[in-house]
Short mmCIF file of C-alpha atoms in Angstrom, two decimals:
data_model
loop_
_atom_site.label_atom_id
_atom_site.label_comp_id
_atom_site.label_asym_id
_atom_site.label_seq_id
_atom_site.Cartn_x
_atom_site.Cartn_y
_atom_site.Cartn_z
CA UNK A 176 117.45 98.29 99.49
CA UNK A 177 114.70 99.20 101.73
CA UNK A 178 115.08 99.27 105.65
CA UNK A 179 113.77 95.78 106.63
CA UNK A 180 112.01 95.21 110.10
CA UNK A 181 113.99 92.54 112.30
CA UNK A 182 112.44 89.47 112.69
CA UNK A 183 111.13 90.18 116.52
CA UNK A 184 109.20 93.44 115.04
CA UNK A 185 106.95 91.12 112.70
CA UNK A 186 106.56 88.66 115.29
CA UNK A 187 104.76 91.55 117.33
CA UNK A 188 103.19 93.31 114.44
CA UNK A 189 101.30 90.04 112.79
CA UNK A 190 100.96 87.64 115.66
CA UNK A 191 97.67 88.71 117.93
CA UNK A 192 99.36 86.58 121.14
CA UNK A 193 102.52 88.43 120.91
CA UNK A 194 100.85 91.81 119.81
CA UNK A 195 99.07 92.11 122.89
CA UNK A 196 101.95 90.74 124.63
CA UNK A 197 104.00 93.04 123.50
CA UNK A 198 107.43 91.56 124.21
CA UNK A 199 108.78 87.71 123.79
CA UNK A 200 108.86 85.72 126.47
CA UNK A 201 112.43 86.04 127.51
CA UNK A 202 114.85 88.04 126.71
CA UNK A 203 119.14 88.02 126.54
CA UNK A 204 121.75 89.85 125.69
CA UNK A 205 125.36 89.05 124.86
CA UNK A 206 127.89 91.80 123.88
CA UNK A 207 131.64 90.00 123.44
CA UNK A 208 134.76 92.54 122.11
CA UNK A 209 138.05 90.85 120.88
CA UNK A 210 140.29 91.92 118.43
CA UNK A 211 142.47 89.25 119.00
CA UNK A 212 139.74 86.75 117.83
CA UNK A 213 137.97 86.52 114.68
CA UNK A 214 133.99 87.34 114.51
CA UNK A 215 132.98 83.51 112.66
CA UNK A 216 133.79 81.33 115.63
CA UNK A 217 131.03 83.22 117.69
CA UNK A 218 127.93 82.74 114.75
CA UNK A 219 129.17 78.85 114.33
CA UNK A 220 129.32 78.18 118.29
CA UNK A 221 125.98 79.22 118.58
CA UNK A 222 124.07 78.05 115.35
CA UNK A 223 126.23 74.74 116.41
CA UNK A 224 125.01 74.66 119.89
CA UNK A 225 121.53 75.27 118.73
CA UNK A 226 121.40 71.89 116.80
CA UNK A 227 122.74 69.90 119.52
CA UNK A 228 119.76 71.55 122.05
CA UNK A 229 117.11 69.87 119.23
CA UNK A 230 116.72 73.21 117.33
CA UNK A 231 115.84 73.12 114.10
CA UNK A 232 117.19 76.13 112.38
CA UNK A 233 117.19 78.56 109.90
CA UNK A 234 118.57 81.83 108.91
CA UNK A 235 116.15 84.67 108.08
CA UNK A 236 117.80 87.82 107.77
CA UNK A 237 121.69 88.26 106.27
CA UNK A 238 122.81 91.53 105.85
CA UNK A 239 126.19 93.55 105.64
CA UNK A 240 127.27 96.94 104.77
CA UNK A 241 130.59 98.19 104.38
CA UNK A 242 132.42 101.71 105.09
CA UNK A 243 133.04 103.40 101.59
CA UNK A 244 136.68 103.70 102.24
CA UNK A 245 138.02 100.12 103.26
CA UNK A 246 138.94 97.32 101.39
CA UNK A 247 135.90 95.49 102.05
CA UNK A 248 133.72 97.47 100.05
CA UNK A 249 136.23 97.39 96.74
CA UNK A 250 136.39 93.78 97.26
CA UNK A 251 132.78 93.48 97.18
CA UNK A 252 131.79 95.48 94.71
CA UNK A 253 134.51 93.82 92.27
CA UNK A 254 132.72 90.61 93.03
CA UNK A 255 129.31 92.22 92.42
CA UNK A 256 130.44 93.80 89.18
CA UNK A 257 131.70 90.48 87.86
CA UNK A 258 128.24 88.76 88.98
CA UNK A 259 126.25 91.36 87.38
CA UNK A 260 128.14 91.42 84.17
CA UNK A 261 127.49 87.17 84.09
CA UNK A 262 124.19 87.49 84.96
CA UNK A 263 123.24 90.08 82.11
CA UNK A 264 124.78 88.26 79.02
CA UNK A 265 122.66 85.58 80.58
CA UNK A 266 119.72 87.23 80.47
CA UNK A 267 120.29 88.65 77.09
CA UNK A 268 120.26 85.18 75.90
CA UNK A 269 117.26 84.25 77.93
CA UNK A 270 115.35 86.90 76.61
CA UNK A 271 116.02 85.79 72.98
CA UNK A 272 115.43 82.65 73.37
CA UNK A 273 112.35 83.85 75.36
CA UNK A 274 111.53 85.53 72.13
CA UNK A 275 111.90 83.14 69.81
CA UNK A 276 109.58 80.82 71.93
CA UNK A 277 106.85 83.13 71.48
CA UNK A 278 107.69 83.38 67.30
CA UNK A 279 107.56 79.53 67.18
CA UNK A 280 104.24 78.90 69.59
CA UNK A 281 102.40 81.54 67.03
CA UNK A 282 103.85 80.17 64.27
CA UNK A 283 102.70 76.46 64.98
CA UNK A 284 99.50 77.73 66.05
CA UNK A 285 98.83 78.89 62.42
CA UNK A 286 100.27 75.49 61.38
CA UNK A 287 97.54 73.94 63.09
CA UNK A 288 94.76 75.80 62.33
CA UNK A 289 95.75 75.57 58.90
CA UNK A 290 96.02 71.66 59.12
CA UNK A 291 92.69 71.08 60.79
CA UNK A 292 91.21 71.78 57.32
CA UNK A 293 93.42 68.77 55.84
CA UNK A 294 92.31 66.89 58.86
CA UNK A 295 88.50 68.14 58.17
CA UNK A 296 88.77 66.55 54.39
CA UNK A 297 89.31 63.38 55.73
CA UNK A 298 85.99 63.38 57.84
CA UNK A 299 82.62 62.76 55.69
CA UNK A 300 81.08 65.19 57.63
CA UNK A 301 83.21 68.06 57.42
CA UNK A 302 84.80 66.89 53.88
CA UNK A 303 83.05 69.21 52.04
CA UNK A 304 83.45 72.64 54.10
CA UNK A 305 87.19 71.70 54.30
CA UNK A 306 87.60 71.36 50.99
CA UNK A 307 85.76 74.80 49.65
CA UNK A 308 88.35 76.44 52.45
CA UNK A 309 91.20 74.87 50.95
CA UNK A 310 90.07 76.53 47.62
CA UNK A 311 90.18 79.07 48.53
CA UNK A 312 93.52 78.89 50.11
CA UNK A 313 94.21 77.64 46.83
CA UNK A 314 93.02 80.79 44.73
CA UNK A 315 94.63 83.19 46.75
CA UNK A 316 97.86 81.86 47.70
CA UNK A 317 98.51 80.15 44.71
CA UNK A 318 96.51 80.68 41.64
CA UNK A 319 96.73 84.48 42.27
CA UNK A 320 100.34 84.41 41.09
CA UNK A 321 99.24 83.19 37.51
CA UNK A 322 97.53 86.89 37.14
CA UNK A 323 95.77 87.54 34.53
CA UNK A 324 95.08 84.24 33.39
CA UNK A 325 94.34 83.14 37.48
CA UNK A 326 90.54 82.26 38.03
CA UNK A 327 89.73 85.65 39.90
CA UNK A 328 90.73 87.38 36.82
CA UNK A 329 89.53 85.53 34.38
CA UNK A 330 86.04 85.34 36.16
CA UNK A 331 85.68 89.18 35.08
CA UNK A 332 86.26 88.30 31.74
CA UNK A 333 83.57 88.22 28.74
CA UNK A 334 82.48 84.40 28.70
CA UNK A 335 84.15 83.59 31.98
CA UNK A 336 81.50 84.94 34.27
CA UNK A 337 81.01 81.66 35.81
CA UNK A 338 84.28 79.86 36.26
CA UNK A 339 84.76 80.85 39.88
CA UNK A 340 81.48 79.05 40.76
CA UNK A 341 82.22 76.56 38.71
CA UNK A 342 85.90 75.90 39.93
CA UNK A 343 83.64 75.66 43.61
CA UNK A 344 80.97 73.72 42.60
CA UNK A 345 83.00 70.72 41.08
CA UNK A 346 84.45 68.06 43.42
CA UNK A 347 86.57 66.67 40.89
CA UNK A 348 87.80 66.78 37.01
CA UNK A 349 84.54 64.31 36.57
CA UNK A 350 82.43 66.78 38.03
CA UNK A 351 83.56 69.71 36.26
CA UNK A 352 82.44 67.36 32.94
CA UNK A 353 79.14 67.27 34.32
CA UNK A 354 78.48 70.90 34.57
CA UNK A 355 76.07 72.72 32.18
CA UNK A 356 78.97 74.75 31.26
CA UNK A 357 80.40 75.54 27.78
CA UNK A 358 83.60 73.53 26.70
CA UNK A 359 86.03 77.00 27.42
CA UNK A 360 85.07 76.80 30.82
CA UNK A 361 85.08 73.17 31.76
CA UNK A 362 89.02 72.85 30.14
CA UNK A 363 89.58 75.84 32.38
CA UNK A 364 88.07 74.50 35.25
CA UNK A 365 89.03 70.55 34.60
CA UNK A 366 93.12 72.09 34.80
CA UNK A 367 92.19 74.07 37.49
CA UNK A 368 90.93 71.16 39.57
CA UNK A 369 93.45 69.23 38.43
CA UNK A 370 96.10 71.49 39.63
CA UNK A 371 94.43 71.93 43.09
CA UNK A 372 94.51 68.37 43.66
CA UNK A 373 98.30 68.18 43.46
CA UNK A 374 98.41 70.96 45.43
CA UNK A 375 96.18 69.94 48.39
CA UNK A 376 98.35 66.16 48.55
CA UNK A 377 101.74 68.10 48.66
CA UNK A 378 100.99 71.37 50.76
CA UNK A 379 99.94 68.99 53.44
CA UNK A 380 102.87 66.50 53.39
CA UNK A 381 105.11 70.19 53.62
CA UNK A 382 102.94 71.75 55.90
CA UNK A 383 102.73 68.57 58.43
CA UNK A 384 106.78 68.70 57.77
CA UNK A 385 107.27 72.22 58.70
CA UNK A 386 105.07 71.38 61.78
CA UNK A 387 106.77 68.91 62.82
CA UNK A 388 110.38 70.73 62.30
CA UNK A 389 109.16 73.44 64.31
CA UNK A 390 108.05 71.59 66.98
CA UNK A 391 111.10 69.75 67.43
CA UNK A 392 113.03 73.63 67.23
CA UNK A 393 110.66 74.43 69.86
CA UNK A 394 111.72 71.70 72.04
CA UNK A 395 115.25 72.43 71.35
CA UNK A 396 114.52 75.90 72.22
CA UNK A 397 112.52 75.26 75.81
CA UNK A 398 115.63 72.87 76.73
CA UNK A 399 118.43 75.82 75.80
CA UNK A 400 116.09 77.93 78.09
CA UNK A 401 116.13 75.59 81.10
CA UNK A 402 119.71 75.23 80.59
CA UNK A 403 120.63 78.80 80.90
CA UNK A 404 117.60 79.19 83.67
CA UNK A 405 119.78 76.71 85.56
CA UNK A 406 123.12 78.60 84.51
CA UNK A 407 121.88 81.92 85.57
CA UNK A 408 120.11 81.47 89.07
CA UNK A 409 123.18 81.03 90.91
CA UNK A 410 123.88 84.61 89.13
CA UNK A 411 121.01 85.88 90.31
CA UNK A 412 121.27 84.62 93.53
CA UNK A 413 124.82 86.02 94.06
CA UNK A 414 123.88 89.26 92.45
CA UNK A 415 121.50 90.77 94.81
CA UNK A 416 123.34 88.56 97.90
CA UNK A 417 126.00 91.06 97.45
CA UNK A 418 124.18 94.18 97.45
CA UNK A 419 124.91 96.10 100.78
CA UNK A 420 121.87 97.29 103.04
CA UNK A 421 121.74 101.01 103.41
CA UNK A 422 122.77 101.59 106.70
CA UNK A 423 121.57 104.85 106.92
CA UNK A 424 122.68 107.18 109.89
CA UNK A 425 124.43 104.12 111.92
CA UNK A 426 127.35 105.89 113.67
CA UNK A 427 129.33 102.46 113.59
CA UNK A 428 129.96 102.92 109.89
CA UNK A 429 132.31 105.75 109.17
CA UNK A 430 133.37 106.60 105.59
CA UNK A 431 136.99 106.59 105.98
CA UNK A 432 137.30 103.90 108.19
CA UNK A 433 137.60 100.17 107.69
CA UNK A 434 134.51 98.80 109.07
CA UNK A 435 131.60 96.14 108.51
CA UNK A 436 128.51 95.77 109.92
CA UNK A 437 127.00 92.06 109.82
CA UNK A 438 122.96 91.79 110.71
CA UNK A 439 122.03 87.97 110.66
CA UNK A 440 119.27 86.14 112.55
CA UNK A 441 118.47 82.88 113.10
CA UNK A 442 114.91 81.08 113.95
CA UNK A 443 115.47 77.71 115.65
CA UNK A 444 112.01 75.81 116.03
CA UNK A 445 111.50 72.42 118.16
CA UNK A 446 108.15 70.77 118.06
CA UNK A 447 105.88 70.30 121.14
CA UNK A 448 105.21 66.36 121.32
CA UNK A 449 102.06 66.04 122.82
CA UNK A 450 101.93 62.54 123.36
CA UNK A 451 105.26 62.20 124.95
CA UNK A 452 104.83 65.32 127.00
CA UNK A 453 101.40 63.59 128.35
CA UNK A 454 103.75 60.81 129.10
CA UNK A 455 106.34 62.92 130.52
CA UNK A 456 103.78 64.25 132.93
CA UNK A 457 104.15 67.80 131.31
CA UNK A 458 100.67 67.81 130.29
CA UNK A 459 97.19 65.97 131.27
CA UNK A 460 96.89 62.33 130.60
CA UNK A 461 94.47 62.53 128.31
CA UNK A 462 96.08 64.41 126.17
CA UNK A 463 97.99 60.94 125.26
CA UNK A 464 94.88 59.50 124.01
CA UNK A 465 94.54 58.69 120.17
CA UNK A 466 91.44 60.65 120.05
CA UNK A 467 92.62 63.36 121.52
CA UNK A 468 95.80 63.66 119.30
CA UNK A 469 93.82 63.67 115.89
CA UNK A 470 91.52 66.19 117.41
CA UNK A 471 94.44 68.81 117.22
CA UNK A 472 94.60 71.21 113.96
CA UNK A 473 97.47 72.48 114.36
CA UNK A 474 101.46 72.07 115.90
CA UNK A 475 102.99 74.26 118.11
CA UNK A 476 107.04 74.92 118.89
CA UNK A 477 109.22 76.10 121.05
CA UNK A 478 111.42 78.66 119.46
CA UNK A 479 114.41 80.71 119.83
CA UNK A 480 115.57 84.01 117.45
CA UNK A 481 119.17 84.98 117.93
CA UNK A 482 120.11 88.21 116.48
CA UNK A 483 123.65 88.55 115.52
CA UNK A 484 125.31 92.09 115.19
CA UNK A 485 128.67 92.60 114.30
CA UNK A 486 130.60 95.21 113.96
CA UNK A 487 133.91 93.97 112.39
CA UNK A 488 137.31 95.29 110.75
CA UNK A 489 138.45 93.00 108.07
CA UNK A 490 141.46 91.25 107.78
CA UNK A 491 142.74 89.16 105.27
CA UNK A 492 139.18 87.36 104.56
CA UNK A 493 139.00 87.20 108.55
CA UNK A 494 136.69 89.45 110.83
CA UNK A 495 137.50 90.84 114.27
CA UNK A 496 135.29 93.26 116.29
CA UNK A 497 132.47 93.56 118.08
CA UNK A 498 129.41 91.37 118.55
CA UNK A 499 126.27 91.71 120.06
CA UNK A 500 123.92 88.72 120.21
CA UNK A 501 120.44 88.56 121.56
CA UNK A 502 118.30 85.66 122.32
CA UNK A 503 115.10 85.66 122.20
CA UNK A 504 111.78 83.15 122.99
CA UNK A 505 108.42 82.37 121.24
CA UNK A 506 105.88 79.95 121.33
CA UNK A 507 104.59 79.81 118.04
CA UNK A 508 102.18 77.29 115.88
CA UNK A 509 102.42 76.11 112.14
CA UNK A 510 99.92 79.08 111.51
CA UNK A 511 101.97 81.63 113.13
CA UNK A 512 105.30 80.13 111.48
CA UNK A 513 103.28 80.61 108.03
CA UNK A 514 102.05 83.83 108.51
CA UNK A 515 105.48 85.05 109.37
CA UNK A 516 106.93 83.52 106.14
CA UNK A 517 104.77 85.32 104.30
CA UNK A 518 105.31 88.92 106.05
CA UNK A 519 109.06 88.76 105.31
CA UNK A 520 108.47 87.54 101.84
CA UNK A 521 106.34 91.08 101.11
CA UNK A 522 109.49 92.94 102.64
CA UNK A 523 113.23 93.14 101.15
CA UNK A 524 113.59 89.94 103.03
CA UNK A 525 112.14 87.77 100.03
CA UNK A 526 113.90 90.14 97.22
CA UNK A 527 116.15 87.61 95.55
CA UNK A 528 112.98 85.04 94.80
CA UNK A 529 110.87 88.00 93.88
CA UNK A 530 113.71 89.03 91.10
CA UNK A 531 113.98 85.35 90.39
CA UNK A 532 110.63 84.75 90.10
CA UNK A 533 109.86 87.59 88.05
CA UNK A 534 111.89 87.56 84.90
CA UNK A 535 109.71 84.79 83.63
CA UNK A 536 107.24 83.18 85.53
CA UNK A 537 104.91 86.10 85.99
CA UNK A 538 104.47 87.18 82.54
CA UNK A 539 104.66 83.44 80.78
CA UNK A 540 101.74 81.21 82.14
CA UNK A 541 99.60 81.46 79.88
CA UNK A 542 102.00 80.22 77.28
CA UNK A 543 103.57 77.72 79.13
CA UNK A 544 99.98 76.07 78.23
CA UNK A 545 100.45 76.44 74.62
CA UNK A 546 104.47 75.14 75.01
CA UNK A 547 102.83 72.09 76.79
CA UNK A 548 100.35 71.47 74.10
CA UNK A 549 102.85 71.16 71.62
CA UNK A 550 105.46 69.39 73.52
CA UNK A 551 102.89 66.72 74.24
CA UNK A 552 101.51 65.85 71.49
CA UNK A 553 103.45 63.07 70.95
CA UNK A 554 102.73 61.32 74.03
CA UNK A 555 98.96 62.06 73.94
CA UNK A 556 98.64 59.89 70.82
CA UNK A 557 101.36 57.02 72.12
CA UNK A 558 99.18 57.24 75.57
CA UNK A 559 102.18 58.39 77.30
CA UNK A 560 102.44 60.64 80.43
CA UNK A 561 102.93 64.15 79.41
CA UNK A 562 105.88 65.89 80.18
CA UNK A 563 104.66 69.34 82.08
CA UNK A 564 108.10 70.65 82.97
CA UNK A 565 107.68 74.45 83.20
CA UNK A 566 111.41 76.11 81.50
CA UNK A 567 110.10 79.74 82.68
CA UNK A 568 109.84 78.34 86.16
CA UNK A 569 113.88 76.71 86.14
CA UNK A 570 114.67 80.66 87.14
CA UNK A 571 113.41 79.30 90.68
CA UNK A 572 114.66 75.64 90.46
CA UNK A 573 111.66 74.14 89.80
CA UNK A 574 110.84 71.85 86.92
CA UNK A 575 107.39 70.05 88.12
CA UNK A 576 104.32 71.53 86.79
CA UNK A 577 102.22 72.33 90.02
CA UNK A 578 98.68 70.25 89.67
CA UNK A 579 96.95 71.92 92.88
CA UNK A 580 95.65 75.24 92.72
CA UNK A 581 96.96 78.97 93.73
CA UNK A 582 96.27 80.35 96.81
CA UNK A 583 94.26 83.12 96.47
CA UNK A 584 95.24 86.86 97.89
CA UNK A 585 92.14 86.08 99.92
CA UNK A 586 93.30 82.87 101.44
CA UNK A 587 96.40 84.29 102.44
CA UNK A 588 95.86 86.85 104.46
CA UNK A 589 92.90 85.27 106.04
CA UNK A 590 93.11 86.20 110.10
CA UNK A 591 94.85 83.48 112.51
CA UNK A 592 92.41 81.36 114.05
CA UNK A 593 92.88 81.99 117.92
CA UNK A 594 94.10 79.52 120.19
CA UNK A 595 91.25 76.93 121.79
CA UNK A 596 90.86 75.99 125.28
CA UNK A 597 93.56 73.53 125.18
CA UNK A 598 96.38 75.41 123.33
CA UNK A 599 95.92 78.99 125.63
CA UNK A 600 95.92 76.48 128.97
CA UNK A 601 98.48 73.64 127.98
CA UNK A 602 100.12 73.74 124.62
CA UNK A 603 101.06 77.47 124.27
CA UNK A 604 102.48 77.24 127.99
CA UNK A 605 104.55 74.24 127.57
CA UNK A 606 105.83 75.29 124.40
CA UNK A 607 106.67 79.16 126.04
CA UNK A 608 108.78 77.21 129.02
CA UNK A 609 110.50 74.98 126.58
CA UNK A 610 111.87 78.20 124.24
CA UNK A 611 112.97 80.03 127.47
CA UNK A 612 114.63 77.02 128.62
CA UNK A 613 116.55 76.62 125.30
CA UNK A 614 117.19 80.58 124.72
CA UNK A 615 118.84 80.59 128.28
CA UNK A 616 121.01 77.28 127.71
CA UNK A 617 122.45 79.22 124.56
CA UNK A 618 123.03 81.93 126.54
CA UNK A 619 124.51 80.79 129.10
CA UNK A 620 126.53 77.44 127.90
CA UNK A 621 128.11 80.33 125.55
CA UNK A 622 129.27 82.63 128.42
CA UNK A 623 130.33 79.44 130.29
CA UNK A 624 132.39 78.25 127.46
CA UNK A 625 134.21 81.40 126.71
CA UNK A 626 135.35 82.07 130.48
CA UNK A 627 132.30 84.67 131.36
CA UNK A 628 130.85 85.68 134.63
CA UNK A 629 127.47 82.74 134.72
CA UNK A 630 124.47 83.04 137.64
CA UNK A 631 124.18 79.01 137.42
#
């Protein structure tokens, strides 16, 4: 695994406010030692604390690497092995049934093409086109295996020259009497016709059988593959959760020794109220006005990114060790928040959907059309809603086939639209005071709480 940039780095690489800024707008820094006390009190204090301030939070970044020689790392790996060895019988199974979904869609597509000629003889238009291509179906699937004697031989035969056209020009055995024809050919031609009737009545009744049997193995198919797409992401998940970062050159981590090193972050986001600010006397009264509210584009939050680092020695499932914790503030909008998504999804950040994503998705759109088609057949002609559920896209729990359109590349990476008037002036500002009021609290109800020197 790549190096991946902390969460504060993108912030001030793809956000032109902070860019320029170059720093967030508070900073603080926590550094607690106890090897008398375990490491997972101090993450659940503070991501605790965090949603009784009105932080809404999530973690972005989790991350551990651990020393070569301690028991940590043979734990791990033992847990990783076992995850990897589940995951890959289920994905040898996925990928035959994968496999055989593709066999069965081409196989019914030939199906139907072959059955729209049977549906074309019913049609008084198309009834005669449809039947010359059935006899044709006829003489060489069929007839051919009489050989010599089959109508393609027998047409190069001395006083046969024109059964072929014959066999094509009559409809039925009473047209093959009415044919200036001697009597040799008509009998041949009159059995001929006689036989391809029989044959037309029951290859349709066994090819709309097979059809129908394979589209019911199809279905059984696509519902085995959800199943094991459910079975496996959990896998997945837990697969490439338990790979270790590379740590590169960090002196903390010493072969021999029995060390880990913990990197977590968490973003905690509150939303700026306008109208209750305006109330509050925070911001202009105006700004509490109905026509002023649905004149905004856009929300804006307070928010607060606490970096966790530990450095721990493991004991008996239990951490103790060293932890430095860092709080810092933003003032960010819903395009901001977005755009920041989307950087850490491009980076090693968004690996496990990417691998997710990937082993089907990608690579299976296009046929997930031709699945549907099939699959809904069904209900198209009982006037039913169709069942879209996508069994490539289980791999990232989701079963609802998306109506609305990609985003394009373009649309994505489309500049941020700078803030107006209002948001540099009012907006922005509040929402900056209100993330370096809440990084501080954090700080400092924590240093309170644990017995630490506090300026307040």
């Amino acid at each position: 695994m790549g190096d991946i940039k902390t969460i504060s780095e993108v912030i001030e690489e793809v956000i032109p406010y902070y860019k320029k800024k170059g720093e967030p707008e508070t900073e603080h820094t926590l550094i607690y030692e106890s090897y008398a006390e375990t490491l997972e009190p101090v993450y659940f204090f503070i991501l605790d604390l965090m949603g009784d301030l009105g932080l809404k939070t999530e973690k972005l970044i989790d991350n551990f690497a651990s020393s070569p020689g301690g028991a940590h790392f043979t734990e791990t790996g033992m847990k990783a092995a076992r995850m990897q060895e589940e995951t890959s019988k289920m994905m040898q199974t996925i990928g035959v049934l994968t496999r055989s979904i593709l066999q069965i869609v081409y196989d019914l597509k030939d199906f139907k093409i072959r059955l729209q000629s049977y549906d074309h003889l019913k049609s008084e238009k198309t009834k005669d086109a449809a039947l010359l291509s059935l006899k044709q179906i006829w003489l060489d699937k069929v007839d051919i295996l009489k050989g010599n004697s089959s109508i393609s031989m027998m047409a190069r035969q001395l006083g046969f020259a024109t059964v072929f056209d014959a066999f094509f020009a009559a409809k039925d055995e009473k047209d093959a009497d009415k044919l200036d024809l001697n009597d040799r050919v008509k009998r041949v031609v009159k059995s001929r016709i006689f036989d391809f009737n029989i044959w037309v009545k029951e290859s349709e009744r066994e090819l709309r059988k097979r059809y129908e049997i394979e589209r019911n193995y199809l279905k059984s198919q696509v519902n085995s593959l959800k199943l094991y797409s459910r079975w496996v992401k959990p896998y997945l998940r837990a697969s490439q959760q338990l790979e270790m970062k590379d740590m590169g050159k960090d002196p903390g981590l010493v072969n021999a020794f029995n060390r880990v090193i913990f990197e977590l972050t968490l973003l905690g986001k509150s939303e700026i109220k306008v109208k209750e600010s305006a109330l509050e006397g925070k911001l202009p009264d105006e700004f509490s006005k109905e026509s002023f509210l649905k004149s905004l584009k856009r929300k804006y939050h307070s928010c607060v990114l606490v970096d966790f680092n530990f450095r721990g020695v493991p004991q008996q499932g239990n951490f103790i060790g060293k932890a430095k914790i860092t709080f810092k503030s933003y003032s960010l909008n819903d395009d901001e928040l977005e755009k920041i998504n989307r950087e850490l999804e491009k980076s090693d950040v968004g690996d496990v959907l990417k691998l997710i994503e990937g082993t089907t998705t990608e690579s299976l759109e296009q046929l997930q059309e031709d699945i549907n088609m099939f699959l809904d057949e069904k209900e198209k002609e009982e006037e039913k809603p169709k069942d879209t559920s996508n069994p490539f896209s289980a791999l990232v729990g989701s079963y609802e086939k998306k109506v609305e359109k990609k985003e394009s590349v373009k649309d994505k990476d489309k500049p941020l639209v700078k803030d107006n008037w209002v948001e540099k002036t009012h907006i922005r500002p509040l929402a900056a005071k209100g993330a370096e009021d809440k990084a501080f609290l954090l700080f400092d109800i924590y240093k309170k709480a644990h017995g630490m020197v506090s300026y307040t």
